[in-house]
XYZ file of C-alpha atoms in Angstrom:
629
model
C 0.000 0.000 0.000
C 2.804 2.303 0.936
C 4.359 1.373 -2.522
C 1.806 2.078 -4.883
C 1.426 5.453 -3.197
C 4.896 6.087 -3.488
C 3.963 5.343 -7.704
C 1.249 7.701 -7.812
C 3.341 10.414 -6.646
C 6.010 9.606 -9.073
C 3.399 9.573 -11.521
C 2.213 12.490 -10.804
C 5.802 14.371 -10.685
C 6.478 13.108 -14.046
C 3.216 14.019 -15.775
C 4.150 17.465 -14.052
C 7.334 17.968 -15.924
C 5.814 16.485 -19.152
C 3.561 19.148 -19.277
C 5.452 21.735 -18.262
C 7.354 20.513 -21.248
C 5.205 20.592 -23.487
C 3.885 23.761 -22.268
C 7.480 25.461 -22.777
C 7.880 23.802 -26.231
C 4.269 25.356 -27.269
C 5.335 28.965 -25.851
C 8.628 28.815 -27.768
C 7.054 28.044 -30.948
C 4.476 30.479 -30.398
C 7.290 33.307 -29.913
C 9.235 31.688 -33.071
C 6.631 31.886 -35.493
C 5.823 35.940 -35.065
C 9.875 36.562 -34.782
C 9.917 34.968 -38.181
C 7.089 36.931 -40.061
C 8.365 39.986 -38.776
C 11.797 39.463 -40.116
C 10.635 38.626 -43.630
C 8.769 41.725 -43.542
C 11.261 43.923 -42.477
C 14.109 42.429 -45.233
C 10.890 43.709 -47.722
C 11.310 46.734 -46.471
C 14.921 47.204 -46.236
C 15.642 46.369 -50.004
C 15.769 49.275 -51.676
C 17.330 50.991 -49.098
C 20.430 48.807 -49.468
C 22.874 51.694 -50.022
C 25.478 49.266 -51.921
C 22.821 47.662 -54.300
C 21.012 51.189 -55.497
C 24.183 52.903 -55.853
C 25.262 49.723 -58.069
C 22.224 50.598 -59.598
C 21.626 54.214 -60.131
C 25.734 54.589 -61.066
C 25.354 52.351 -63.545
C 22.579 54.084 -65.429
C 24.046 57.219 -65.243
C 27.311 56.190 -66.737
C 25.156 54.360 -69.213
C 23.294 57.872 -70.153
C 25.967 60.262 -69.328
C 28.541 58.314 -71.708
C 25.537 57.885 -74.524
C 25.671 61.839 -74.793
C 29.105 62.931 -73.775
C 31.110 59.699 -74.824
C 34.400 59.760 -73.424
C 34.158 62.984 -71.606
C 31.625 61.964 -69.423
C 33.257 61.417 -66.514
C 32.453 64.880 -64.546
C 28.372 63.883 -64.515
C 28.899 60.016 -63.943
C 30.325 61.578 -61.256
C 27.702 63.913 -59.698
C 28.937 67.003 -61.191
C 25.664 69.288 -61.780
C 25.270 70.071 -65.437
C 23.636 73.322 -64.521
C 26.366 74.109 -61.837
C 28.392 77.705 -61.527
C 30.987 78.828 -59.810
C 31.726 82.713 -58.747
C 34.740 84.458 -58.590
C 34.283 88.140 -57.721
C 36.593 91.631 -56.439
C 36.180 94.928 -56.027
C 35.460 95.636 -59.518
C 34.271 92.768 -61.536
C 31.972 89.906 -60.829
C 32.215 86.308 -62.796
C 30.354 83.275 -63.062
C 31.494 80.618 -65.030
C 29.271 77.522 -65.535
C 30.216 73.666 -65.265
C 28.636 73.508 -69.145
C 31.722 74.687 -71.044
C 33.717 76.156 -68.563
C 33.331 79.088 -69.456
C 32.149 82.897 -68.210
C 27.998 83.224 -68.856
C 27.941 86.621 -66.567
C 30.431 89.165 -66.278
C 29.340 92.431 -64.452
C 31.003 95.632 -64.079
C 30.254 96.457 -60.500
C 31.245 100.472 -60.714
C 29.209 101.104 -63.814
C 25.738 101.228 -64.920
C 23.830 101.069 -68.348
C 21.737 103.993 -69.425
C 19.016 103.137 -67.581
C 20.868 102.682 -65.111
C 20.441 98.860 -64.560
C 23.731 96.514 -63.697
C 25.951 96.778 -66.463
C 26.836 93.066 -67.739
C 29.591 92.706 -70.516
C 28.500 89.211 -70.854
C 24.615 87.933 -69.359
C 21.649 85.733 -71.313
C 24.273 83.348 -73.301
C 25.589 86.812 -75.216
C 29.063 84.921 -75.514
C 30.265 81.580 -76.083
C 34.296 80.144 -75.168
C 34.096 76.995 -77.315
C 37.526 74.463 -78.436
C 36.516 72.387 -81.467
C 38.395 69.287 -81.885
C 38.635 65.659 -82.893
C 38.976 62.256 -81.319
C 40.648 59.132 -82.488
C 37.550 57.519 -82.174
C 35.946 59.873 -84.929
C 34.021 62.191 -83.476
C 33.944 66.326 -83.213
C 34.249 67.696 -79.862
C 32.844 70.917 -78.688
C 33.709 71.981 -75.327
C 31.133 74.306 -74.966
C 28.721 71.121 -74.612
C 30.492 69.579 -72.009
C 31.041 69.016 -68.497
C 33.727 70.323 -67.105
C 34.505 69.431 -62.717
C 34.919 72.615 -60.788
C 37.055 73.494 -57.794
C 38.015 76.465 -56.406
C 41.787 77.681 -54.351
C 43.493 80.557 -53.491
C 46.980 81.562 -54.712
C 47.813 84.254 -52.107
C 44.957 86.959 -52.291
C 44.240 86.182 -56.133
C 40.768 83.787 -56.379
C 41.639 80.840 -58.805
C 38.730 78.595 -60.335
C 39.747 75.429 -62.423
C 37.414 73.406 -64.620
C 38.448 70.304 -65.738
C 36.908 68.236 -68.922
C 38.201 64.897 -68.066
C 37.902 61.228 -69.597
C 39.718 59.536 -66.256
C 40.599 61.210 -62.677
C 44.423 61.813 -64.022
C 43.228 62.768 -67.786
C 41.523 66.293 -68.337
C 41.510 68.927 -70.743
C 41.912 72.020 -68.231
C 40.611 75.781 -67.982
C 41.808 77.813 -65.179
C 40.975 81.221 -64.241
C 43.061 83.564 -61.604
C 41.396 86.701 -60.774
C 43.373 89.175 -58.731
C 42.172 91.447 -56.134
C 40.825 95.662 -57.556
C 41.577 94.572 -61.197
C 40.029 93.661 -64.122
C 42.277 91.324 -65.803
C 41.850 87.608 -65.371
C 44.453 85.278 -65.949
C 43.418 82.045 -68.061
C 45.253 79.123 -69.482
C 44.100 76.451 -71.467
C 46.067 73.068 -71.228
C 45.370 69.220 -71.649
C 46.971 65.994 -69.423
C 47.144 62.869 -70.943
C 45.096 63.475 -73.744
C 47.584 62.305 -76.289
C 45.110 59.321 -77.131
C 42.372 61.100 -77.021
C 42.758 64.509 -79.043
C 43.690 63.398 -82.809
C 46.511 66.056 -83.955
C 45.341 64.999 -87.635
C 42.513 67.242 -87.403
C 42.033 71.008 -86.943
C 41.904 71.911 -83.004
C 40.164 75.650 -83.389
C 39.220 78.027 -80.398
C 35.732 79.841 -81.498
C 34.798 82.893 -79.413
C 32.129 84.745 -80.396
C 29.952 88.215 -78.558
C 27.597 89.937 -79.153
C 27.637 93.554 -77.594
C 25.001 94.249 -75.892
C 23.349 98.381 -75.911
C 25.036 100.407 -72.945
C 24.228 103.696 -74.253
C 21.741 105.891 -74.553
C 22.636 106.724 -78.461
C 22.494 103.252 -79.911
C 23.271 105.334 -83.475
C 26.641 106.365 -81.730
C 27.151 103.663 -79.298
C 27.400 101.333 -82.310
C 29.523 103.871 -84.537
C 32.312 103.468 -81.856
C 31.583 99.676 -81.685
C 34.649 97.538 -83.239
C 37.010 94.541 -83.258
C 40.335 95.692 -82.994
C 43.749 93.390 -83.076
C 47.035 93.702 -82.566
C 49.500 91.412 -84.630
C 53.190 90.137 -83.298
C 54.709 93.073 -85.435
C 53.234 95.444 -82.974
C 51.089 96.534 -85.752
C 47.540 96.906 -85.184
C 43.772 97.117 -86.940
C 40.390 96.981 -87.036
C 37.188 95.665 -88.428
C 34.789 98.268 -90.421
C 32.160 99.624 -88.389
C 29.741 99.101 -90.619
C 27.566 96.525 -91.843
C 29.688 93.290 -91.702
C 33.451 92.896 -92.244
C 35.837 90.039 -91.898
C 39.442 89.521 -92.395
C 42.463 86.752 -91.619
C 45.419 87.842 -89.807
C 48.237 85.942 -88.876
C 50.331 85.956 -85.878
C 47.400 87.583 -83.839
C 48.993 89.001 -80.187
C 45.192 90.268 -78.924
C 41.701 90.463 -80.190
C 39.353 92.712 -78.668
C 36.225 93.189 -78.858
C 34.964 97.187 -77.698
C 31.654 98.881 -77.021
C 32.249 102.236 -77.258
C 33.667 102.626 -73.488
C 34.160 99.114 -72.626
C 35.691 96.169 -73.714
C 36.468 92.717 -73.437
C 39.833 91.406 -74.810
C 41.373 88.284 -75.663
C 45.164 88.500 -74.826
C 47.583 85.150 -76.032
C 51.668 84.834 -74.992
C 51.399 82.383 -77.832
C 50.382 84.239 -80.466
C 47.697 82.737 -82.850
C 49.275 81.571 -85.853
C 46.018 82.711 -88.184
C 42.776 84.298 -86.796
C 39.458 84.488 -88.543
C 37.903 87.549 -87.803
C 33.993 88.503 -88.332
C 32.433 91.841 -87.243
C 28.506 92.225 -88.234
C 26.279 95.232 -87.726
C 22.897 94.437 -85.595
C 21.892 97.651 -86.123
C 18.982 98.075 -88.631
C 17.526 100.971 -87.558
C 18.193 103.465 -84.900
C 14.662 104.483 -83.886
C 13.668 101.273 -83.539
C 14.525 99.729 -79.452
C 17.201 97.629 -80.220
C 19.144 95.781 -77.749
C 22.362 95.118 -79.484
C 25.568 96.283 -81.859
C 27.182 94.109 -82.659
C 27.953 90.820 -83.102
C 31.716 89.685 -82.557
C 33.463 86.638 -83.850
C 37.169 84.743 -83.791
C 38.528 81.453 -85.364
C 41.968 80.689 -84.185
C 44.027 77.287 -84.691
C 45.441 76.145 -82.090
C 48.912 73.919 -81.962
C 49.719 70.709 -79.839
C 52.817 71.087 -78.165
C 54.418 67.310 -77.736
C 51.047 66.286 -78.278
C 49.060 68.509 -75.847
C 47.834 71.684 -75.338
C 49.625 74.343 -73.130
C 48.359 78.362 -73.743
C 48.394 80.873 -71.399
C 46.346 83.536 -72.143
C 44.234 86.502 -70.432
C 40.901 88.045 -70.330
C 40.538 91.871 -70.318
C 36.820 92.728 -68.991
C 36.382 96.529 -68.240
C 36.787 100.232 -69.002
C 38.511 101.597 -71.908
C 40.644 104.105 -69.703
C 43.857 104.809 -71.328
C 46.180 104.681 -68.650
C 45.280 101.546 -67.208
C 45.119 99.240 -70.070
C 48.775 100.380 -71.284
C 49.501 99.587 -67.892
C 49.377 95.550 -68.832
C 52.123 96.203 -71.015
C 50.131 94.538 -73.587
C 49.522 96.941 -76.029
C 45.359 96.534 -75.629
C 45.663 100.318 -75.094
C 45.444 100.740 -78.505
C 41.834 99.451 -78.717
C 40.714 102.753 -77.829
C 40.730 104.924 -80.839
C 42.098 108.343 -80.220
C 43.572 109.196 -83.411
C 46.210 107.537 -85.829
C 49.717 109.719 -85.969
C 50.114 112.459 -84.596
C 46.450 113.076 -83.525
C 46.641 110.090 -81.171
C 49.999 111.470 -80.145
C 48.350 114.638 -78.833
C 45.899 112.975 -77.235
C 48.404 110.222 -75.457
C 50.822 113.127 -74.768
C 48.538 116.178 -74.240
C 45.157 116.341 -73.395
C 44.802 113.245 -71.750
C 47.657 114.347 -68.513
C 45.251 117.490 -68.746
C 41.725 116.482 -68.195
C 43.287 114.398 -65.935
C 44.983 116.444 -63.947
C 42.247 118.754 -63.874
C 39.760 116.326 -63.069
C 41.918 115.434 -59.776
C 40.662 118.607 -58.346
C 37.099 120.283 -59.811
C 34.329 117.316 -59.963
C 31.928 118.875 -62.417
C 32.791 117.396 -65.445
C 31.351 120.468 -67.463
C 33.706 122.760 -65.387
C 36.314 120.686 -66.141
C 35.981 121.139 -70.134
C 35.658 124.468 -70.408
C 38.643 124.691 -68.327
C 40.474 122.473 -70.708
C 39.214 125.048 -73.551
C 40.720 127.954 -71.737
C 44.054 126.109 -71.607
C 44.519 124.860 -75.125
C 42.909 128.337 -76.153
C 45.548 130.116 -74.724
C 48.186 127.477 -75.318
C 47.266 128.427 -78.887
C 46.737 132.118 -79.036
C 50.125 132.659 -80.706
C 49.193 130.830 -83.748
C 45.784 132.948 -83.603
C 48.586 136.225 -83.330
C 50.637 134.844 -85.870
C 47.894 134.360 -88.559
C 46.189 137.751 -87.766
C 49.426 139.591 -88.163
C 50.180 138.027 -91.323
C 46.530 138.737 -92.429
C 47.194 142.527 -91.745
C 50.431 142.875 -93.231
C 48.425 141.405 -96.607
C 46.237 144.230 -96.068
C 48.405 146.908 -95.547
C 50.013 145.936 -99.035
C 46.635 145.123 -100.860
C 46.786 148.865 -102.886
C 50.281 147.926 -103.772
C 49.228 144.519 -105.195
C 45.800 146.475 -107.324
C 48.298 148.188 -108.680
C 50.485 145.332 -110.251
C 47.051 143.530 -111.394
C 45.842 147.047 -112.766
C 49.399 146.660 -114.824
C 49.069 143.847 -115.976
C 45.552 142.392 -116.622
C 44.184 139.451 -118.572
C 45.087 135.693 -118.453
C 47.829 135.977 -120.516
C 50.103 138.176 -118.351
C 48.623 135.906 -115.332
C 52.367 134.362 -115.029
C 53.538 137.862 -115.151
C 51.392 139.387 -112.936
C 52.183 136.642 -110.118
C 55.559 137.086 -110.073
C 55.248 140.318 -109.335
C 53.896 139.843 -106.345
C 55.713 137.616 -104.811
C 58.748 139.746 -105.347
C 56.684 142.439 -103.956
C 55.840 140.353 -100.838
C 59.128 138.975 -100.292
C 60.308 142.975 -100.537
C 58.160 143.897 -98.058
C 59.407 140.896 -95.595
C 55.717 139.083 -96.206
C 55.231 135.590 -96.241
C 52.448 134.598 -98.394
C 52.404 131.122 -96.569
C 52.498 132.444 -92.940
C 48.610 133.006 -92.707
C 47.762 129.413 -93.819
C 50.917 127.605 -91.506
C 48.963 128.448 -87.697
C 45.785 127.387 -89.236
C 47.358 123.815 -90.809
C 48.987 123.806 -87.610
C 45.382 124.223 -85.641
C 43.782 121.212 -87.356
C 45.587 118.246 -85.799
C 44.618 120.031 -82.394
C 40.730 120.055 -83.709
C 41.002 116.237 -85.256
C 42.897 115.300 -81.787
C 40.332 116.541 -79.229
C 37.228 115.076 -82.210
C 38.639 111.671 -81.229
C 39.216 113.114 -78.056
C 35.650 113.486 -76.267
C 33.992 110.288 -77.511
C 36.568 108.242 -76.322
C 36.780 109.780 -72.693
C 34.983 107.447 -70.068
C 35.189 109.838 -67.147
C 32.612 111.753 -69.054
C 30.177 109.350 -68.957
C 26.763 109.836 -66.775
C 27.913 113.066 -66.037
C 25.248 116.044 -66.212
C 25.759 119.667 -66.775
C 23.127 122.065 -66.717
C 20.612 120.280 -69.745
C 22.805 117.522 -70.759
C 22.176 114.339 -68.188
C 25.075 112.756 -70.046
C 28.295 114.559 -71.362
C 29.082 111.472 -73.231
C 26.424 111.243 -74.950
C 23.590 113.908 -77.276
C 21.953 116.725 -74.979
C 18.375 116.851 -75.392
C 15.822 119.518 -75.020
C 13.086 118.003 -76.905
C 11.761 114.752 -78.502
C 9.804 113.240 -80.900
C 8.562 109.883 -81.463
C 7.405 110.546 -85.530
C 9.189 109.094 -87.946
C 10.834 111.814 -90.540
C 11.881 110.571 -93.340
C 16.022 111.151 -94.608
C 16.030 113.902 -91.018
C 15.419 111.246 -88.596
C 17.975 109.217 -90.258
C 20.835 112.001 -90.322
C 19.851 114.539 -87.406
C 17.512 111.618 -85.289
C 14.685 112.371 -83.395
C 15.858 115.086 -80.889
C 16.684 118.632 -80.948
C 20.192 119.545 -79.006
C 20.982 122.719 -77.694
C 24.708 122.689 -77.449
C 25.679 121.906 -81.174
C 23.585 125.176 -82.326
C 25.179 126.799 -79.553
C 28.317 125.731 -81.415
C 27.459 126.086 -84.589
C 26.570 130.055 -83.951
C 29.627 130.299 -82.630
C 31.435 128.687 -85.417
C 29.573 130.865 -88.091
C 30.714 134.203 -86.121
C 34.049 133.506 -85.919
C 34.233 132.021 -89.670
C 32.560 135.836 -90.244
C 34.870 137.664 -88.544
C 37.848 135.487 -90.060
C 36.577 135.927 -93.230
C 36.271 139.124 -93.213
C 39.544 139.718 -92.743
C 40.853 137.124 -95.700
C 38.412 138.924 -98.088
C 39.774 142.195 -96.840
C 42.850 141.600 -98.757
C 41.525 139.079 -100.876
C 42.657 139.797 -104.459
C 40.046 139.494 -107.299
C 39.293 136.513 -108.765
C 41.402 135.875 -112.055
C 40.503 134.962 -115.110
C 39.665 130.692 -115.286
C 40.822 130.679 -110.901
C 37.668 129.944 -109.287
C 36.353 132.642 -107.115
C 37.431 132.514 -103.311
C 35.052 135.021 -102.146
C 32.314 133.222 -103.126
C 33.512 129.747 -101.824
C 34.547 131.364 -98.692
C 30.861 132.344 -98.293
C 29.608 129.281 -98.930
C 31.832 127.878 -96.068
C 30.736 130.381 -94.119
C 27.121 128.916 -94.262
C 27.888 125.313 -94.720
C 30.390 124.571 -92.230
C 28.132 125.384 -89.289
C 24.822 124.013 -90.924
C 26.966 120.431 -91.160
C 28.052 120.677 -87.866
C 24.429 121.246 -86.778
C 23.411 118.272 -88.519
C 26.357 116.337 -87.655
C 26.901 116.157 -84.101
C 23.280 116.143 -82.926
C 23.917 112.661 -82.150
C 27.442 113.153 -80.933
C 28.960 113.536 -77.438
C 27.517 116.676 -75.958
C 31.209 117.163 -74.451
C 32.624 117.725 -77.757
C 29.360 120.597 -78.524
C 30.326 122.010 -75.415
C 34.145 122.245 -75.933
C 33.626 123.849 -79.632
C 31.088 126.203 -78.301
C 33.442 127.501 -75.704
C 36.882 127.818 -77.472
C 34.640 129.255 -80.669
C 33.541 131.999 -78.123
C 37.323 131.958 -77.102
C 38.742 132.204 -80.122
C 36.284 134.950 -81.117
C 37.142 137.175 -78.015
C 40.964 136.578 -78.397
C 40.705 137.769 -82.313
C 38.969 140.768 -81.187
C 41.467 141.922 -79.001
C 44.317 141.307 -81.317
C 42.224 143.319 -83.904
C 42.001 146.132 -82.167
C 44.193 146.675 -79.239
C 47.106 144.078 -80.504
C 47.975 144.743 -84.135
C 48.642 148.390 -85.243
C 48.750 148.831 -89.086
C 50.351 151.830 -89.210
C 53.660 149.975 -87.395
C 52.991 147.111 -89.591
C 53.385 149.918 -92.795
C 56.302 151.119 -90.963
C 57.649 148.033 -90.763
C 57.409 146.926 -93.934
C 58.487 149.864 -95.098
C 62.062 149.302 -93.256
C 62.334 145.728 -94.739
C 62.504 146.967 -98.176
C 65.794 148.959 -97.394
C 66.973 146.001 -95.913
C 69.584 143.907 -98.533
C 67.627 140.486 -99.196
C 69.465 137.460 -99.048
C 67.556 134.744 -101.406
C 66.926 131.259 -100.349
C 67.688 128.051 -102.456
C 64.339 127.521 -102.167
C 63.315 130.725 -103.295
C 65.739 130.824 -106.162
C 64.258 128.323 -107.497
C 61.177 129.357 -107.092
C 61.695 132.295 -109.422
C 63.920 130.367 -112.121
C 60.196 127.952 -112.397
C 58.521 131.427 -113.151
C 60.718 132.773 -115.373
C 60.606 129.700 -117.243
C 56.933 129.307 -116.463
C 56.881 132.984 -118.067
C 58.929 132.412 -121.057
C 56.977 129.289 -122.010
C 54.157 131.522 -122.295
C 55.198 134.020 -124.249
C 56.420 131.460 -126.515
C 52.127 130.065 -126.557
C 51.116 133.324 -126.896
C 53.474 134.277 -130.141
C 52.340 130.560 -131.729
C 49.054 131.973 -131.430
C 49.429 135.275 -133.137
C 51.228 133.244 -135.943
């Protein structure tokens, strides 16, 4: 009995642990089976956010389209270069940004100047210009590097802010553009050079750099602004050109040092220390019609070879992007000075040399521009005054001898004693101690002076946006009144404005041409038989020198009205008083009359002078004999 209770409880403590058992076994299968399902879910989940696998992925498709459209050079967007990137470089003067697509400048603002309007003045905004280097593969194809990709990065060397873009096939294998842009200046440094391209650039075909522009309007007279519009070069001979300003022109130069292209007060040059061996050149007129709003010049263009050096590319070149002001361009050294047209010979000469020292130096101390040319006036007035003194003296000694010289055409009349009658008064003048050539030599020697400062004005930046009293812009037409009808052949030649300061000028120009006159025609002798008549052509100048100018600069720099208005007024007040409290005649007749007693030595020049009348004399008496035969 004992035992069989002793069973039962065994029994019952191994039932116990069976079930406990299985009740451990049923919990863990219970905990399994959700642990499982949740895991599957979650790997669902987690797939596409398998960084290794999608980047296997997505890198492969964009190789796959990124080499489909740049082939070999398409390493910069496989990459995760932005196609629609830029990069900035910017000083105190001059802001760029140059894109990823082409590596080259798309904006480039002049940050101390403003257009007419007075919005930001751009040289180069809204895909204007294009930097492009055409060449071809051993695998066949044309590459233009304007279409590609190029992999920015950006350093400093010292205080100067240098960009690179690269165009590479492999990490190691680029074709490079690298700009340096220094600190308060307006020159940027840029070279153009190629690593381990040699199997990649065929030197079989043509490698050409294409630049092209089109100038944009800065200006409130598009009809000027476009007149002073050009492409001008420089060659290795230090000789230098420039493209007509009209319509369309093109040339091809050889050994090209520069190209650059100018609007009116600014430019932007192309500078090479390898010069291009030939340069296609193409200049083309946008201008159709100046009363119509038109928004451009120009439009720019340059095809230039370029040469593989042991089979890759090494230039070092510059970009000029500012204002033409004289001093600073020839600073560089470069010769780009001469883009700025102030005169050929001796007219630029004056300018370089004369009256650019003396605006400047004036300008250093009086800031109203106006001020400061009719300053400028006084100076070269008076700088020339002795040529005025010269000229008037000469005209009164002519005067005092005019009865003298009636007399000897009274003596000898008719076209057949014409030789006669000439020589007779030149011996009378040289007698007398006149020089029949000493009233025309201070006028000749006047006009480079007047074809000097006509160059002058237009060219002078510092005048720009610069008011006095009517005129909101010295370097550009005054403008009392406007009209928007269309005149046909006036709008055309005098536009549709009416400016005060060229009839200012012009009445000054036709009083002093009076009062000069009037003195030539004082001693004037009369008009000889088949010698046109110089009274009346002198009156006709009179009239039509100041009607032209009237007509002509209307659209011109108001600057240059002013200045002739003022040293016409000048000139006019400083022939006055030589008339009549300077030159006596009666000490002038005394004179004259002490040179005769004088002995006369005779020139070579002279001497030969008379042995060409006296033959010129004989020969005629010889005509007029045959003729009475």
């Amino acid at each position: 009995m004992e035992e069989k209770k002793k069973l039962d409880i065994s029994q019952i403590i191994g039932f116990a642990l069976i079930g406990a058992v299985l009740v451990w076994y049923t919990m863990t299968q219970k905990d399994k089976a959700p642990v499982k399902e949740e895991a599957q879910i979650e790997n669902v989940v987690n797939v596409p956010e398998n960084n290794n696998e999608i980047t296997v992925v997505t890198d492969s498709l964009a190789n796959a389209q990124a080499v489909k459209k740049y082939g070999e050079f398409a390493y910069a967007v496989a990459n995760g270069t932005k196609e629609n990137g830029t990069t900035t470089l910017e000083n105190e003067v001059l802001k760029l940004v140059i894109a990823n697509k082409g590596g080259q400048i798309v904006e480039a603002q002049l940050k101390n100047y403003t257009t007419y309007n007075q919005a930001p003045l751009f040289l180069i905004k809204d895909a204007n210009a294009s930097f492009n280097i055409n060449f071809g593969t051993f695998e066949n194809k044309i590459i233009n590097t304007k279409d590609l990709i190029f992999s920015p990065s950006t350093n400093k060397n010292g205080k100067n802010q240098v960009a690179s873009f690269k165009l590479k096939t492999a990490n190691n294998n680029y074709l490079e553009y690298r700009y340096e842009l220094k600190p308060n200046d307006y020159m940027l440094d840029f070279s153009v050079r190629s690593v381990g391209l040699e199997n990649v650039i065929n030197s079989n075909n043509k490698i050409n750099l294409e630049w092209d522009l089109t100038a944009k309007r800065q200006e409130k007279s598009i009809k000027y602004e476009n007149q002073m519009t050009a492409l001008h070069y420089e060659k290795e001979d230090g000789k230098f050109d420039d493209l007509s300003v009209g319509s369309k022109d093109d040339e091809i130069e050889e050994n090209v040092d520069w190209i650059g292209y100018k609007q009116h007060f600014f430019s932007t040059i192309l500078t090479t220390n390898t010069p291009f061996e030939k340069a296609e050149l193409t200049s083309e007129s946008l201008v159709n019609d100046v009363l119509v709003d038109t928004i451009a010049t120009k439009k720019f263009s340059t095809v230039a070879p370029l040469k593989l050096a042991n089979g890759a590319l090494a230039y070092n070149m510059s970009f000029y992007i500012g204002p033409n002001i004289h001093e600073q361009l020839a600073s560089y050294d470069k010769g780009i000075e001469n883009v700025m047209n102030l005169g050929w010979g001796i007219f630029g000469w004056i300018n370089k040399v004369v009256f650019i020292p003396i605006f400047n130096l004036l300008s250093e101390f009086i800031s109203n521009y106006g001020l400061v040319i009719i300053l400028m006036t006084l100076v070269v007035r008076l700088l020339m005054s002795p040529l005025v003194y010269k000229s008037y003296v000469s005209s009164a000694k002519m005067k005092v001898l005019k009865p003298e010289m009636d007399a000897i055409n009274a003596k000898f009349p008719g076209k057949d004693n014409q030789m006669k009658r000439q020589s007779e008064i030149m011996a009378l003048q040289r007698k007398s101690g006149v020089n029949m050539m000493a009233g025309c030599i201070p006028a000749l020697l006047q006009m480079p002076v007047f074809f000097a400062l006509f160059r002058f004005f237009p060219s002078e930046i510092k005048l720009r946006q610069q008011p006095f009293l009517w005129a909101d812009d010295l370097a550009s037409y005054d403008s009392v009144f406007e009209w928007s009808t269309n005149i046909p052949l006036l709008s055309s030649f005098y536009g549709n404005h009416f400016s005060l300061f060229p009839v200012l000028a012009s009445v000054a120009i036709f009083f002093y041409m009076r009062m000069n006159q009037g003195q030539q025609m004082s001693m004037q002798q009369p008009a000889q038989e088949g010698m046109p008549d110089m009274q009346k052509m002198m009156k006709m100048m009179m009239y039509f020198s100041p009607l032209m100018m009237l007509f002509f600069f209307n659209n011109y720099a108001s600057g240059l009205s002013l200045y002739y208005f003022i040293s016409n007024l000048l000139t006019l007040t400083i022939m006055f008083v030589i008339k009549n409290y300077v030159i006596d005649e009666e000490k002038i007749l005394a004179k004259i009359h002490e040179n005769r007693k004088k002995p006369k030595k005779q020139s070579k020049f002279k001497q030969r002078l008379d042995d060409a009348m006296k033959q010129a004399q004989a020969q005629q008496a010889v005509q007029q004999k045959k003729k009475k035969k």
